[in-house]
PDB file of C-alpha atoms in Angstrom:
ATOM      1  CA  MET X 189     121.207 -19.003 -55.076  1.00 58.00           C
ATOM      2  CA  LYS X 190     120.912 -15.271 -54.440  1.00 59.00           C
ATOM      3  CA  LYS X 191     123.595 -14.591 -57.011  1.00 65.00           C
ATOM      4  CA  ASP X 192     121.392 -16.254 -59.643  1.00 63.00           C
ATOM      5  CA  LEU X 193     118.510 -13.821 -59.105  1.00 63.00           C
ATOM      6  CA  GLN X 194     118.358 -11.042 -61.625  1.00 70.00           C
ATOM      7  CA  ILE X 195     116.269  -8.070 -60.548  1.00 67.00           C
ATOM      8  CA  PRO X 196     115.583  -5.925 -63.604  1.00 80.00           C
ATOM      9  CA  LEU X 197     116.109  -2.190 -63.412  1.00 84.00           C
ATOM     10  CA  VAL X 198     112.922  -0.180 -63.904  1.00 91.00           C
ATOM     11  CA  SER X 199     113.224   2.976 -65.986  1.00 92.00           C
ATOM     12  CA  GLY X 200     110.778   5.134 -67.873  1.00 95.00           C
ATOM     13  CA  VAL X 201     108.031   4.748 -65.258  1.00 97.00           C
ATOM     14  CA  GLU X 202     107.029   7.676 -63.047  1.00 98.00           C
ATOM     15  CA  ILE X 203     104.500   8.436 -60.329  1.00 98.00           C
ATOM     16  CA  ALA X 204     103.240  12.030 -60.224  1.00 98.00           C
ATOM     17  CA  MET X 205     101.068  13.928 -57.761  1.00 97.00           C
ATOM     18  CA  VAL X 206      99.070  16.349 -59.922  1.00 97.00           C
ATOM     19  CA  TYR X 207      97.143  19.406 -58.752  1.00 97.00           C
ATOM     20  CA  GLU X 208      94.129  19.863 -60.999  1.00 96.00           C
ATOM     21  CA  TYR X 209      90.680  21.395 -61.127  1.00 93.00           C
ATOM     22  CA  ASN X 210      87.730  19.045 -60.637  1.00 91.00           C
ATOM     23  CA  GLU X 211      84.869  20.222 -62.871  1.00 90.00           C
ATOM     24  CA  LEU X 212      82.275  18.064 -61.111  1.00 90.00           C
ATOM     25  CA  TYR X 213      82.895  19.344 -57.578  1.00 89.00           C
ATOM     26  CA  LYS X 214      84.389  22.743 -58.525  1.00 92.00           C
ATOM     27  CA  THR X 215      87.470  22.108 -56.373  1.00 92.00           C
ATOM     28  CA  ASP X 216      91.235  21.890 -56.809  1.00 93.00           C
ATOM     29  CA  ASP X 217      92.260  18.285 -56.113  1.00 95.00           C
ATOM     30  CA  TRP X 218      95.464  16.288 -55.774  1.00 97.00           C
ATOM     31  CA  ASN X 219      95.496  13.134 -57.913  1.00 97.00           C
ATOM     32  CA  VAL X 220      98.139  10.456 -58.420  1.00 97.00           C
ATOM     33  CA  TYR X 221      99.069   9.474 -61.973  1.00 98.00           C
ATOM     34  CA  ILE X 222     101.279   6.707 -63.310  1.00 98.00           C
ATOM     35  CA  ILE X 223     103.321   7.576 -66.403  1.00 98.00           C
ATOM     36  CA  ASN X 224     104.741   5.035 -68.870  1.00 98.00           C
ATOM     37  CA  ASN X 225     107.502   6.721 -70.884  1.00 97.00           C
ATOM     38  CA  ASN X 226     108.648   3.439 -72.411  1.00 96.00           C
ATOM     39  CA  ASN X 227     108.020   2.194 -75.946  1.00 96.00           C
ATOM     40  CA  VAL X 228     106.360  -0.996 -74.632  1.00 96.00           C
ATOM     41  CA  ASP X 229     103.072  -1.546 -72.816  1.00 97.00           C
ATOM     42  CA  MET X 230     102.915  -2.227 -69.105  1.00 97.00           C
ATOM     43  CA  GLU X 231     100.564  -5.068 -68.187  1.00 97.00           C
ATOM     44  CA  MET X 232      98.891  -6.324 -64.995  1.00 97.00           C
ATOM     45  CA  ILE X 233      99.915  -3.247 -63.010  1.00 97.00           C
ATOM     46  CA  VAL X 234      99.385  -3.339 -59.254  1.00 98.00           C
ATOM     47  CA  ILE X 235      99.958  -0.160 -57.244  1.00 98.00           C
ATOM     48  CA  VAL X 236     100.035  -0.388 -53.455  1.00 97.00           C
ATOM     49  CA  SER X 237     100.148   2.917 -51.596  1.00 97.00           C
ATOM     50  CA  GLN X 238     100.359   3.943 -47.966  1.00 96.00           C
ATOM     51  CA  GLY X 239     101.151   7.028 -45.948  1.00 96.00           C
ATOM     52  CA  PHE X 240     103.430   6.559 -42.955  1.00 96.00           C
ATOM     53  CA  SER X 241     105.575   8.237 -40.304  1.00 95.00           C
ATOM     54  CA  LYS X 242     107.296   6.971 -37.170  1.00 94.00           C
ATOM     55  CA  THR X 243     104.024   7.047 -35.243  1.00 95.00           C
ATOM     56  CA  LYS X 244     101.216   6.882 -37.832  1.00 95.00           C
ATOM     57  CA  LYS X 245     100.101   4.832 -40.830  1.00 95.00           C
ATOM     58  CA  SER X 246      97.286   5.397 -43.299  1.00 94.00           C
ATOM     59  CA  THR X 247      95.110   2.707 -44.771  1.00 93.00           C
ATOM     60  CA  LEU X 248      96.765   0.525 -47.389  1.00 94.00           C
ATOM     61  CA  LEU X 249      95.325   1.115 -50.878  1.00 93.00           C
ATOM     62  CA  ARG X 250      95.629  -1.306 -53.776  1.00 96.00           C
ATOM     63  CA  LYS X 251      94.844  -0.384 -57.370  1.00 96.00           C
ATOM     64  CA  LYS X 252      95.023  -2.634 -60.429  1.00 97.00           C
ATOM     65  CA  LEU X 253      95.300  -1.562 -64.048  1.00 97.00           C
ATOM     66  CA  ASP X 254      95.120  -4.209 -66.759  1.00 97.00           C
ATOM     67  CA  ASN X 255      97.207  -2.316 -69.297  1.00 97.00           C
ATOM     68  CA  LEU X 256      99.015   0.988 -69.696  1.00 98.00           C
ATOM     69  CA  PRO X 257     100.011   1.544 -73.323  1.00 98.00           C
ATOM     70  CA  ALA X 258     103.471   2.707 -74.307  1.00 97.00           C
ATOM     71  CA  ASN X 259     104.067   6.448 -73.877  1.00 97.00           C
ATOM     72  CA  SER X 260     100.842   7.097 -71.966  1.00 97.00           C
ATOM     73  CA  PHE X 261      99.564   7.827 -68.472  1.00 97.00           C
ATOM     74  CA  ALA X 262      96.601   6.994 -66.240  1.00 98.00           C
ATOM     75  CA  LYS X 263      94.972   8.554 -63.190  1.00 97.00           C
ATOM     76  CA  VAL X 264      95.349   6.256 -60.199  1.00 96.00           C
ATOM     77  CA  GLU X 265      93.637   7.899 -57.229  1.00 94.00           C
ATOM     78  CA  PHE X 266      92.563  11.055 -55.425  1.00 94.00           C
ATOM     79  CA  VAL X 267      94.690  11.903 -52.360  1.00 94.00           C
ATOM     80  CA  GLN X 268      93.428  13.888 -49.392  1.00 93.00           C
ATOM     81  CA  PRO X 269      95.786  16.754 -48.461  1.00 93.00           C
ATOM     82  CA  GLU X 270      95.733  15.647 -44.803  1.00 94.00           C
ATOM     83  CA  LEU X 271      98.030  12.787 -45.855  1.00 93.00           C
ATOM     84  CA  PHE X 272     100.800  15.134 -47.003  1.00 95.00           C
ATOM     85  CA  VAL X 273     102.206  15.368 -43.440  1.00 95.00           C
ATOM     86  CA  LEU X 274     103.133  11.693 -43.900  1.00 96.00           C
ATOM     87  CA  ASN X 275     105.610  10.020 -46.226  1.00 97.00           C
ATOM     88  CA  ASN X 276     103.586   8.579 -49.109  1.00 97.00           C
ATOM     89  CA  ARG X 277     104.931   5.375 -50.664  1.00 98.00           C
ATOM     90  CA  PHE X 278     103.740   3.872 -53.967  1.00 98.00           C
ATOM     91  CA  GLN X 279     104.930   0.359 -54.809  1.00 97.00           C
ATOM     92  CA  VAL X 280     104.390  -0.424 -58.485  1.00 97.00           C
ATOM     93  CA  SER X 281     104.584  -4.001 -59.829  1.00 96.00           C
ATOM     94  CA  PHE X 282     103.918  -4.872 -63.461  1.00 96.00           C
ATOM     95  CA  PHE X 283     104.821  -7.072 -66.390  1.00 95.00           C
ATOM     96  CA  GLU X 284     106.832  -5.710 -69.295  1.00 94.00           C
ATOM     97  CA  ASN X 285     107.648  -8.091 -72.144  1.00 91.00           C
ATOM     98  CA  ASN X 286     106.537 -10.999 -69.921  1.00 90.00           C
ATOM     99  CA  GLN X 287     109.028 -10.009 -67.225  1.00 92.00           C
ATOM    100  CA  LEU X 288     107.892  -9.018 -63.725  1.00 93.00           C
ATOM    101  CA  LYS X 289     109.216  -5.631 -62.630  1.00 95.00           C
ATOM    102  CA  ASP X 290     108.833  -3.670 -59.426  1.00 95.00           C
ATOM    103  CA  LYS X 291     109.725  -0.174 -58.240  1.00 97.00           C
ATOM    104  CA  THR X 292     108.951   1.860 -55.126  1.00 97.00           C
ATOM    105  CA  PHE X 293     108.312   5.613 -55.322  1.00 98.00           C
ATOM    106  CA  LEU X 294     108.254   8.007 -52.376  1.00 98.00           C
ATOM    107  CA  PHE X 295     106.890  11.465 -51.692  1.00 97.00           C
ATOM    108  CA  LYS X 296     108.599  12.619 -48.489  1.00 97.00           C
ATOM    109  CA  GLN X 297     106.443  14.236 -45.833  1.00 96.00           C
ATOM    110  CA  ASN X 298     105.515  17.888 -46.345  1.00 95.00           C
ATOM    111  CA  THR X 299     106.945  17.994 -49.904  1.00 95.00           C
ATOM    112  CA  ILE X 300     103.575  17.885 -51.661  1.00 96.00           C
ATOM    113  CA  LYS X 301     102.601  21.552 -51.807  1.00 95.00           C
ATOM    114  CA  GLU X 302     101.761  24.148 -54.420  1.00 94.00           C
ATOM    115  CA  SER X 303     105.184  25.815 -54.200  1.00 94.00           C
ATOM    116  CA  ASN X 304     106.819  22.573 -55.484  1.00 96.00           C
ATOM    117  CA  LEU X 305     104.587  22.215 -58.558  1.00 96.00           C
ATOM    118  CA  ARG X 306     106.290  21.910 -61.960  1.00 97.00           C
ATOM    119  CA  MET X 307     104.853  21.290 -65.417  1.00 97.00           C
ATOM    120  CA  ILE X 308     104.783  17.573 -66.228  1.00 97.00           C
ATOM    121  CA  PRO X 309     105.032  17.462 -70.027  1.00 95.00           C
ATOM    122  CA  GLU X 310     103.506  13.997 -70.486  1.00 95.00           C
ATOM    123  CA  ILE X 311     100.306  14.991 -68.668  1.00 95.00           C
ATOM    124  CA  LYS X 312     100.379  18.701 -69.592  1.00 96.00           C
ATOM    125  CA  LYS X 313      99.491  19.615 -66.011  1.00 96.00           C
ATOM    126  CA  ARG X 314     101.337  20.902 -62.965  1.00 97.00           C
ATOM    127  CA  GLY X 315     102.501  18.328 -60.451  1.00 97.00           C
ATOM    128  CA  ILE X 316     105.333  16.774 -58.487  1.00 97.00           C
ATOM    129  CA  LEU X 317     107.260  13.638 -59.486  1.00 97.00           C
ATOM    130  CA  ALA X 318     108.031  11.047 -56.795  1.00 97.00           C
ATOM    131  CA  LYS X 319     111.591  10.045 -56.012  1.00 92.00           C
TER     132      LYS X 319
END
């Protein structure tokens, strides 16, 4: 039975931690974005995130997006810098062409910092891509 299961490979989807200025609060904030670099829409997207280490866990966060058009991006959530001492996992499930797909992204602990920022062309802002 297991041999009959086909788990599709997910490509063209990225999770980025972006460092950007918040006009409303006049602060520099860290925000998570999802990027769809594919030529097809993503539908019914569910993102589950949690920070964790051997001894600690953060609250589990769930976010739903109905649709993310082809070759676009969307802001997912604000992240408090206190969580950067933890590993931060983002599990992304979605439908693409009526097929369920799933991929897990990880920011390892202490890797989210200004010295690791790079320009993310799709968003036109500085950030860090998850592994």
